[in-house]
Coordinates of N, CA, C and O in Angstrom, one line a residue:
M1 N 1.4 18.5 3.1 CA 0.0 18.4 2.8 C -1.2 18.1 3.7 O -1.1 17.2 4.2
T2 N -2.2 18.8 3.7 CA -3.2 18.7 4.6 C -4.5 18.6 3.9 O -4.9 19.3 2.8
C3 N -5.5 17.6 3.8 CA -6.6 17.1 2.9 C -7.7 17.4 4.0 O -7.6 17.1 5.4
L4 N -8.8 18.3 3.4 CA -9.9 18.6 4.4 C -11.1 17.8 3.5 O -11.1 17.9 2.5
V5 N -12.0 17.4 4.9 CA -13.1 16.9 4.3 C -14.2 17.0 5.3 O -13.8 17.1 6.7
D6 N -15.6 17.2 4.6 CA -16.7 17.3 5.8 C -17.1 15.8 6.5 O -16.8 15.3 5.9
R7 N -16.8 16.1 7.8 CA -16.8 14.7 8.4 C -18.6 14.5 9.2 O -19.1 15.3 9.9
K8 N -19.1 13.5 9.1 CA -20.0 13.0 10.1 C -19.5 12.3 11.2 O -18.2 11.8 10.8
P9 N -19.9 12.2 12.7 CA -19.2 11.8 13.6 C -19.0 9.9 13.0 O -20.2 9.5 12.9
Y10 N -18.3 9.3 13.5 CA -17.8 8.1 13.5 C -17.4 7.1 14.5 O -16.6 8.1 15.5
Q11 N -17.7 6.0 14.7 CA -16.9 5.3 15.9 C -15.8 5.3 16.0 O -14.9 5.4 17.2
T12 N -15.2 4.8 14.7 CA -13.8 4.8 14.7 C -13.4 5.5 13.7 O -14.2 5.9 12.8
P13 N -12.1 6.6 13.7 CA -11.6 7.6 12.8 C -12.0 6.6 11.4 O -11.1 5.7 11.2
T14 N -11.5 7.7 10.2 CA -11.3 7.1 9.0 C -10.0 7.8 8.6 O -9.6 8.8 9.4
I15 N -9.1 7.5 7.7 CA -8.0 7.9 7.2 C -8.1 8.9 5.9 O -8.9 8.2 5.0
L16 N -7.5 10.1 5.9 CA -7.0 10.7 4.4 C -5.5 10.6 4.7 O -4.8 11.0 5.1
L17 N -5.5 10.3 3.5 CA -3.8 10.0 2.6 C -3.9 10.2 1.7 O -4.4 9.5 0.5
P18 N -2.8 11.3 1.6 CA -2.5 12.0 -0.1 C -2.1 10.9 -0.8 O -1.1 10.0 -0.5
M19 N -2.5 10.9 -1.8 CA -1.9 10.0 -3.2 C 0.0 9.9 -2.8 O 0.5 8.9 -3.3
S20 N 0.4 11.1 -2.9 CA 1.8 11.3 -3.0 C 2.5 10.6 -1.4 O 3.6 9.7 -1.8
V21 N 2.0 10.6 -0.6 CA 2.4 9.6 0.8 C 2.1 8.7 0.4 O 3.1 7.4 0.4
R22 N 0.9 8.3 -0.2 CA 0.7 6.4 -0.5 C 1.9 6.1 -1.6 O 2.5 4.9 -1.2
D23 N 2.3 6.4 -2.3 CA 3.2 6.7 -3.2 C 4.3 6.4 -2.8 O 5.7 5.7 -3.0
E24 N 5.2 7.2 -1.6 CA 6.2 7.1 -0.9 C 6.2 5.8 -0.1 O 7.5 5.0 0.0
I25 N 5.3 5.4 0.6 CA 5.1 4.4 1.4 C 5.2 3.1 0.1 O 6.1 2.4 0.7
A26 N 4.7 3.2 -0.7 CA 4.9 2.0 -1.7 C 6.3 1.8 -2.3 O 6.8 0.6 -2.6
A27 N 6.9 2.7 -2.5 CA 8.4 2.8 -3.1 C 9.0 2.5 -2.3 O 10.2 1.7 -2.6
D28 N 9.1 2.6 -1.3 CA 9.8 2.2 0.0 C 9.6 0.7 0.3 O 10.8 0.2 0.3
T29 N 8.4 0.1 0.1 CA 8.0 -0.9 0.1 C 8.8 -1.7 -0.7 O 9.4 -2.9 -0.5
Y30 N 8.8 -1.4 -2.3 CA 9.4 -2.0 -3.1 C 10.8 -2.0 -3.1 O 11.6 -2.9 -3.7
D31 N 11.3 -0.9 -2.8 CA 12.9 -0.5 -2.5 C 13.5 -1.9 -1.7 O 14.9 -2.1 -1.8
R32 N 12.7 -1.7 -0.6 CA 13.4 -2.9 0.4 C 12.9 -4.1 0.2 O 13.5 -5.4 0.8
L33 N 12.6 -4.6 -1.0 CA 12.0 -6.3 -1.2 C 13.4 -7.1 -1.4 O 14.6 -6.5 -2.1
P34 N 13.4 -8.4 -0.9 CA 12.4 -9.1 -0.2 C 12.1 -8.8 1.5 O 11.4 -9.5 2.1
R35 N 12.9 -7.8 1.7 CA 12.6 -7.4 3.2 C 11.4 -6.9 3.7 O 10.8 -6.0 2.8
E36 N 10.8 -6.8 4.7 CA 9.9 -5.7 5.5 C 10.3 -4.5 5.6 O 11.2 -4.2 6.3
A37 N 9.8 -3.4 4.8 CA 10.0 -2.4 4.9 C 9.0 -2.0 6.1 O 8.2 -2.2 6.9
C38 N 9.5 -0.8 6.9 CA 9.1 -0.2 8.2 C 9.1 1.4 7.9 O 10.2 1.8 7.5
G39 N 8.4 2.0 8.9 CA 8.2 3.6 8.7 C 7.5 4.2 9.9 O 6.6 3.6 10.3
A40 N 7.5 5.5 9.8 CA 6.6 6.3 10.8 C 5.9 7.1 9.8 O 6.1 7.7 9.0
L41 N 4.2 7.6 10.7 CA 3.4 8.1 10.0 C 3.2 9.5 11.0 O 3.0 9.1 12.1
F42 N 3.1 10.6 10.3 CA 2.8 11.5 10.9 C 1.7 12.7 10.4 O 1.6 12.4 9.2
G43 N 1.3 13.2 11.0 CA 0.1 14.0 10.8 C -1.0 14.5 11.7 O -0.4 14.9 12.8
A44 N -2.0 14.7 11.6 CA -3.2 15.2 12.7 C -4.1 14.3 12.9 O -4.7 13.8 11.7
R45 N -4.7 14.5 14.1 CA -5.9 13.6 14.4 C -7.0 14.3 15.1 O -6.9 15.4 15.9
N46 N -8.2 13.8 15.4 CA -9.2 13.7 16.0 C -10.2 12.9 16.0 O -9.9 11.6 15.6
P47 N -11.4 12.7 16.8 CA -11.9 11.4 17.0 C -12.8 11.0 15.9 O -12.8 9.9 15.7
E48 N -12.6 11.7 14.7 CA -13.2 11.2 13.5 C -12.6 11.1 12.5 O -12.8 10.3 11.3
L49 N -11.3 11.8 12.7 CA -10.7 12.1 11.5 C -9.0 11.6 11.7 O -8.4 12.1 12.5
I50 N -8.1 10.6 11.0 CA -7.0 10.7 10.9 C -6.3 11.6 9.8 O -6.5 10.7 8.8
V51 N -5.5 12.5 9.5 CA -4.9 12.9 8.5 C -3.4 12.3 8.7 O -2.4 13.2 9.3
V52 N -2.9 11.5 7.4 CA -1.6 11.4 7.2 C -0.9 12.4 6.2 O -1.3 12.6 5.4
E53 N 0.0 13.3 6.9 CA 0.8 14.2 6.2 C 2.5 13.7 5.5 O 2.3 14.3 4.4
N54 N 2.7 12.9 6.2 CA 3.9 12.7 5.9 C 4.5 11.2 6.3 O 3.7 10.3 7.3
Y55 N 5.4 10.6 5.8 CA 5.9 8.9 5.9 C 7.3 9.4 6.2 O 8.0 10.3 5.0
R56 N 8.0 8.7 7.4 CA 9.7 8.6 7.4 C 9.8 7.1 7.2 O 9.7 6.5 8.7
P57 N 10.6 6.8 6.5 CA 11.2 5.3 6.3 C 12.0 5.2 7.9 O 12.8 5.9 8.0
L58 N 12.0 3.9 8.4 CA 12.9 3.7 9.4 C 13.7 2.7 8.9 O 13.3 1.7 8.4
T59 N 14.8 2.3 9.9 CA 15.6 1.1 9.7 C 15.2 -0.3 10.4 O 14.0 -0.1 11.2
N60 N 14.9 -1.1 9.4 CA 14.2 -2.4 10.2 C 15.1 -3.0 11.1 O 16.3 -3.6 10.1
A61 N 15.4 -3.4 11.9 CA 16.5 -4.0 13.0 C 16.3 -5.3 13.3 O 17.0 -5.8 14.1
A62 N 15.5 -6.0 13.0 CA 15.0 -7.3 13.3 C 16.1 -8.2 12.7 O 16.7 -8.3 11.8
E63 N 16.0 -9.2 13.3 CA 16.9 -10.3 13.3 C 16.8 -11.2 11.6 O 17.7 -11.3 11.2
N64 N 15.7 -11.2 11.3 CA 15.1 -12.0 10.6 C 14.4 -10.7 9.3 O 13.0 -11.2 9.4
P65 N 14.7 -9.5 8.8 CA 13.9 -8.9 8.1 C 13.1 -8.9 7.3 O 12.2 -8.6 6.6
D66 N 13.2 -10.3 6.8 CA 12.7 -11.0 5.5 C 11.3 -11.2 6.0 O 10.3 -11.1 5.3
H67 N 10.8 -11.5 7.3 CA 9.6 -12.1 8.1 C 9.5 -11.2 9.1 O 8.4 -11.9 9.8
A68 N 10.2 -10.1 9.3 CA 9.5 -9.6 10.5 C 10.0 -8.1 10.6 O 11.0 -7.8 9.8
F69 N 9.9 -7.0 11.6 CA 10.1 -5.6 11.7 C 10.5 -5.7 13.0 O 9.5 -6.3 13.8
L70 N 11.6 -4.6 13.2 CA 11.9 -4.1 14.4 C 12.3 -2.7 14.1 O 13.2 -2.6 13.6
L71 N 11.8 -2.0 15.0 CA 12.1 -0.3 14.6 C 13.5 0.0 15.1 O 13.3 -0.8 16.3
K72 N 14.4 0.5 14.2 CA 16.1 0.8 15.3 C 15.6 1.6 16.2 O 14.7 2.8 16.1
P73 N 15.9 1.4 17.6 CA 15.7 2.1 18.5 C 16.0 3.7 18.3 O 15.0 4.2 19.0
E74 N 17.3 3.9 18.2 CA 17.4 5.2 18.5 C 16.3 6.2 17.3 O 16.1 7.2 17.2
E75 N 16.1 5.5 16.0 CA 15.0 6.2 15.1 C 14.0 6.0 16.0 O 13.1 7.1 15.6
W76 N 13.4 5.2 16.6 CA 12.0 5.1 16.8 C 11.5 6.0 17.9 O 10.7 6.7 17.9
V77 N 12.7 6.2 19.2 CA 12.5 6.7 20.2 C 12.7 8.3 19.7 O 11.9 9.0 20.2
K78 N 13.0 8.7 18.6 CA 12.8 9.9 18.1 C 11.5 10.1 17.8 O 10.8 11.5 17.6
C79 N 10.6 9.4 16.9 CA 9.2 9.5 16.5 C 8.6 9.9 17.8 O 7.6 11.0 17.6
C80 N 8.8 9.1 19.0 CA 7.6 9.2 19.9 C 7.6 10.4 20.6 O 6.8 10.8 21.6
F81 N 9.0 11.0 20.0 CA 9.0 12.6 20.8 C 8.6 13.5 19.7 O 8.8 14.5 20.0
T82 N 8.0 13.4 18.7 CA 7.5 14.4 17.8 C 6.1 14.7 18.3 O 5.4 13.4 17.7
P83 N 5.7 15.5 18.4 CA 4.5 15.9 18.7 C 3.4 15.6 17.9 O 1.9 15.1 17.9
N84 N 3.7 15.5 16.3 CA 2.4 14.8 15.1 C 3.0 13.3 14.9 O 2.2 13.0 13.9
F85 N 3.3 12.8 15.7 CA 3.3 11.4 15.3 C 2.3 10.6 15.6 O 1.8 10.8 16.5
I86 N 1.7 9.6 14.7 CA 0.2 9.4 14.5 C 0.3 7.8 14.4 O -0.7 7.3 14.4
G87 N 1.4 7.0 14.2 CA 1.5 5.5 14.0 C 2.8 5.1 13.0 O 3.4 5.7 12.9
I88 N 2.5 3.9 12.7 CA 3.7 3.1 11.9 C 2.8 2.3 10.9 O 1.8 2.1 10.6
Y89 N 3.9 2.0 10.1 CA 3.8 1.4 8.9 C 4.5 0.2 8.6 O 6.0 0.4 9.1
H90 N 4.4 -1.2 8.2 CA 5.3 -1.9 7.8 C 4.6 -2.6 6.7 O 3.2 -2.9 6.7
S91 N 5.6 -3.6 5.9 CA 5.1 -4.3 4.8 C 4.9 -6.2 5.3 O 6.0 -6.2 5.9
H92 N 4.3 -6.6 4.3 CA 4.1 -8.0 4.5 C 4.4 -8.3 3.0 O 3.7 -8.3 2.1
P93 N 6.0 -8.8 2.8 CA 6.2 -8.9 1.2 C 5.9 -9.9 0.4 O 6.0 -9.8 -0.8
T94 N 5.5 -11.1 1.3 CA 4.8 -11.9 0.4 C 3.1 -12.8 0.8 O 2.6 -13.7 0.2
T95 N 2.7 -11.8 1.5 CA 1.4 -12.0 2.4 C 0.5 -10.8 2.2 O 0.9 -9.6 1.7
L96 N -0.8 -11.0 2.1 CA -1.9 -9.9 2.1 C -1.5 -8.9 3.4 O -1.1 -9.5 4.7
P97 N -1.9 -7.6 3.3 CA -1.9 -6.8 4.4 C -2.8 -6.7 5.5 O -3.5 -6.0 5.6
E98 N -2.6 -7.9 6.2 CA -3.5 -8.0 7.1 C -2.5 -8.7 8.5 O -1.3 -9.2 8.4
P99 N -3.1 -8.1 9.7 CA -2.1 -8.4 10.9 C -2.1 -10.0 10.9 O -2.6 -11.0 10.7
S100 N -0.6 -10.1 10.9 CA 0.0 -11.6 11.7 C -0.7 -11.8 12.9 O -0.4 -10.8 13.8
A101 N -0.4 -13.0 13.4 CA -0.2 -13.3 14.7 C 0.6 -12.4 15.4 O 0.6 -12.2 16.4
T102 N 1.8 -12.3 15.2 CA 3.2 -11.9 15.6 C 2.8 -10.1 15.6 O 2.9 -9.8 16.8
D103 N 1.9 -10.0 14.7 CA 1.7 -8.1 14.9 C 0.9 -8.2 15.9 O 0.8 -7.1 16.8
L104 N -0.2 -9.2 16.0 CA -1.0 -9.0 17.4 C -0.4 -9.1 18.7 O -0.8 -8.4 19.7
E105 N 0.6 -9.7 18.7 CA 0.9 -10.2 20.0 C 2.1 -8.8 20.4 O 2.3 -8.9 21.5
D106 N 2.8 -8.4 19.5 CA 3.5 -6.9 19.3 C 3.0 -5.8 20.0 O 3.4 -4.8 20.6
L107 N 1.7 -5.7 19.6 CA 0.7 -4.7 20.2 C 1.1 -3.9 21.6 O 0.9 -3.0 21.6
P108 N 0.8 -5.0 22.8 CA 1.0 -4.3 23.8 C 2.6 -3.4 24.1 O 2.3 -2.5 25.0
R109 N 3.4 -3.7 23.4 CA 4.6 -3.0 23.5 C 4.3 -1.5 23.1 O 5.1 -0.5 23.2
F110 N 3.5 -1.3 22.0 CA 3.6 0.2 21.6 C 1.8 0.6 21.4 O 1.7 2.0 21.5
G111 N 0.9 -0.3 22.0 CA -0.3 0.2 21.5 C -0.9 1.2 22.2 O -2.0 1.9 21.4
S112 N -0.3 2.2 23.1 CA -0.8 3.0 23.9 C -0.4 4.5 23.3 O -0.8 5.5 23.6
L113 N 0.7 4.5 22.3 CA 1.2 5.5 22.1 C 1.0 6.1 20.8 O 1.3 7.0 20.6
F114 N 0.3 5.3 19.9 CA -0.7 6.1 18.8 C -1.8 5.2 18.2 O -1.8 4.2 18.8
P115 N -2.8 5.7 17.4 CA -3.8 5.1 16.9 C -3.5 4.5 15.8 O -4.6 3.7 15.6
L116 N -2.8 4.6 14.9 CA -2.6 4.1 13.6 C -1.8 3.3 13.3 O -0.4 3.4 13.3
Y117 N -2.4 2.2 12.8 CA -1.3 1.0 12.3 C -1.5 0.8 11.0 O -2.7 0.2 10.3
M118 N -0.7 1.1 10.0 CA -1.0 0.6 8.3 C 0.0 -0.6 8.2 O 1.4 -1.0 8.7
I119 N -0.5 -1.4 7.1 CA 0.2 -2.5 6.7 C 0.1 -2.5 5.1 O -0.8 -2.5 4.6
G120 N 1.1 -2.9 4.2 CA 1.3 -2.6 2.9 C 1.8 -4.1 2.5 O 2.2 -4.7 2.8
S121 N 1.3 -4.3 1.1 CA 1.7 -5.7 0.4 C 2.0 -5.7 -1.3 O 1.0 -4.8 -1.7
P122 N 3.0 -5.9 -1.9 CA 3.0 -5.6 -3.3 C 2.3 -7.1 -3.9 O 2.9 -8.2 -3.5
V123 N 1.5 -6.9 -4.4 CA 0.6 -8.0 -4.6 C 1.4 -9.2 -5.8 O 1.1 -10.2 -5.5
S124 N 2.1 -8.4 -6.5 CA 2.9 -9.2 -7.5 C 4.0 -9.9 -7.2 O 4.6 -10.4 -7.8
F125 N 4.4 -9.8 -5.8 CA 5.5 -10.1 -5.4 C 5.3 -11.5 -4.4 O 4.4 -11.8 -3.8
G126 N 6.3 -12.0 -4.3 CA 6.4 -13.7 -3.7 C 5.8 -14.8 -4.1 O 6.3 -14.5 -5.5
D127 N 5.2 -15.7 -3.7 CA 4.7 -16.7 -4.2 C 3.6 -16.7 -5.3 O 3.1 -17.7 -5.7
G128 N 3.1 -15.9 -5.4 CA 1.8 -15.5 -5.9 C 0.5 -15.7 -5.4 O -0.4 -15.3 -6.0
K129 N 0.3 -16.2 -4.0 CA -0.8 -16.4 -3.7 C -1.6 -15.4 -2.7 O -2.8 -15.2 -3.3
A130 N -0.5 -14.1 -2.8 CA -1.2 -13.0 -2.5 C -1.8 -12.5 -3.8 O -3.2 -11.8 -3.9
A131 N -1.4 -12.5 -5.0 CA -2.0 -11.8 -5.7 C -3.3 -12.6 -6.3 O -4.3 -11.9 -6.7
A132 N -3.5 -13.6 -6.1 CA -4.3 -14.7 -6.4 C -5.9 -14.6 -5.6 O -6.9 -14.2 -5.8
Q133 N -5.1 -14.2 -4.1 CA -6.4 -13.8 -3.1 C -6.6 -12.4 -3.1 O -7.6 -12.3 -2.5
A134 N -5.8 -11.6 -3.5 CA -6.3 -10.2 -3.5 C -7.6 -9.4 -3.9 O -7.3 -10.0 -5.2
K135 N -8.0 -8.5 -3.4 CA -9.0 -8.0 -4.1 C -8.5 -6.3 -4.4 O -9.3 -5.8 -3.5
K136 N -8.2 -6.4 -5.1 CA -7.5 -4.9 -5.5 C -8.5 -4.0 -5.7 O -9.3 -4.4 -6.7
P137 N -8.8 -2.6 -5.4 CA -10.0 -1.9 -5.5 C -9.7 -1.4 -7.1 O -8.7 -1.1 -7.3
P138 N -10.6 -1.1 -7.5 CA -10.7 -0.5 -9.0 C -9.9 0.7 -9.4 O -9.2 0.6 -10.6
D139 N -10.1 1.6 -8.4 CA -9.1 2.7 -8.6 C -7.7 2.9 -8.5 O -7.0 3.4 -8.3
D140 N -7.3 1.8 -7.9 CA -5.7 1.6 -7.6 C -4.8 1.6 -8.8 O -5.0 1.0 -9.6
P141 N -3.9 2.5 -8.3 CA -3.1 2.4 -9.7 C -1.7 1.4 -10.4 O -1.3 1.8 -10.8
D142 N -1.9 0.9 -9.2 CA -0.8 -0.2 -9.0 C -1.0 -1.4 -8.4 O -2.0 -1.4 -7.8
D143 N 0.0 -2.5 -8.3 CA -0.1 -3.4 -7.8 C 0.2 -3.3 -6.2 O 0.8 -4.2 -5.7
F144 N -0.3 -2.5 -5.4 CA 0.1 -2.4 -4.1 C -1.0 -2.0 -3.3 O -1.6 -1.2 -3.4
L145 N -1.3 -3.2 -2.4 CA -2.4 -3.2 -1.1 C -2.3 -2.4 -0.1 O -1.1 -2.8 0.7
L146 N -3.1 -1.4 0.2 CA -2.5 -0.8 1.5 C -3.8 -1.0 2.6 O -5.0 -0.7 2.4
N147 N -3.7 -1.7 4.0 CA -4.7 -1.6 4.7 C -4.2 -0.6 6.0 O -3.3 -0.4 6.6
A148 N -5.5 0.2 6.5 CA -5.2 0.8 8.0 C -6.1 0.3 9.0 O -7.1 -0.4 8.8
Y149 N -5.5 0.4 10.4 CA -6.4 -0.1 11.3 C -6.1 0.9 12.3 O -4.8 1.4 12.6
F150 N -7.1 0.5 13.2 CA -7.2 1.6 14.3 C -6.9 1.0 15.7 O -7.6 -0.4 15.8
I151 N -5.6 1.1 16.4 CA -5.8 0.3 17.8 C -6.1 0.5 18.7 O -6.5 1.9 19.2
E152 N -7.0 -0.2 19.0 CA -8.3 -0.1 20.5 C -7.5 -1.0 21.3 O -7.3 -2.1 21.4
E153 N -7.5 -0.5 22.8 CA -7.5 -1.1 23.9 C -8.6 -1.7 24.4 O -9.7 -1.2 24.5
T154 N -8.6 -3.0 24.6 CA -9.8 -3.6 24.6 C -9.9 -4.4 26.2 O -11.1 -4.1 26.8
E155 N -8.9 -4.3 26.8 CA -9.0 -4.0 28.2 C -7.4 -3.4 29.0 O -6.5 -3.9 28.2
R156 N -7.4 -3.4 29.7 CA -5.9 -3.2 30.3 C -4.7 -3.6 29.9 O -4.7 -4.7 30.2
L157 N -4.0 -3.0 28.9 CA -2.8 -3.6 28.4 C -2.9 -4.5 27.2 O -2.2 -5.3 27.2
K158 N -4.0 -4.9 27.1 CA -4.7 -5.7 25.7 C -5.2 -4.8 24.8 O -5.9 -4.2 24.9
Y159 N -4.5 -5.1 23.3 CA -5.1 -4.4 22.3 C -5.6 -4.9 20.9 O -5.1 -6.5 21.0
D160 N -6.1 -4.6 20.4 CA -6.7 -5.1 18.9 C -6.8 -4.2 17.7 O -6.3 -2.8 18.2
L161 N -6.6 -5.0 16.7 CA -6.4 -3.8 15.6 C -8.0 -3.6 15.0 O -8.8 -5.1 14.9
S162 N -8.6 -2.7 14.5 CA -9.9 -2.7 13.6 C -9.4 -2.2 12.5 O -9.2 -0.7 12.5
K163 N -9.8 -2.9 11.2 CA -9.8 -2.4 10.0 C -10.7 -0.9 9.8 O -11.7 -0.8 10.2
I164 N -10.2 0.2 9.3 CA -10.7 1.4 9.0 C -10.3 1.4 7.6 O -9.7 1.1 7.0
M165 N -11.5 2.4 7.2 CA -11.1 3.1 5.5 C -10.1 3.9 5.4 O -10.3 4.9 5.9
I166 N -9.5 3.7 4.2 CA -8.3 4.9 3.7 C -9.2 6.1 2.7 O -9.9 5.0 1.8
T167 N -9.3 6.9 2.7 CA -9.7 7.7 1.8 C -8.6 8.2 1.4 O -7.7 9.6 1.9
F168 N -8.1 8.1 -0.2 CA -7.1 8.9 -0.9 C -7.4 10.2 -1.6 O -8.7 10.7 -1.9
C169 N -6.7 11.7 -1.3 CA -7.0 12.6 -1.7 C -5.5 13.1 -2.5 O -4.6 12.4 -2.7

């Protein structure tokens, strides 16, 4: 599915995400609780817009998948050679969908490969702190929060994440 919209130029792109893909990401996240879910995002991009068209769940090969994610190498390599690969997704099962210190430390390993980094959180899961802190958009259909970040190279081989708006279609 491709979503089209008229765009004015922006410094960082915005994201168009079909609700069906958002729902696949949410379902994968809930299916893997209490472990972190992870996957690859496929679609199209230009300087102003990134359109996510598909999500592919990937195996979390981390030693402690309840608190970390590591993309299974065989699956990860295949994604890197797919022309419409635009990003990765992982979940934070018990915290808000904001980059952790580990997420930021890991950016140099893959920051130059794709522009999009998404994190999701099930608001009602875990110790309840995430639910108390969450500011869920009023039009969200469930208790799943999803944030998108643009990967920016700040200096040679140093990367940072800038939060960008998701438009659901």
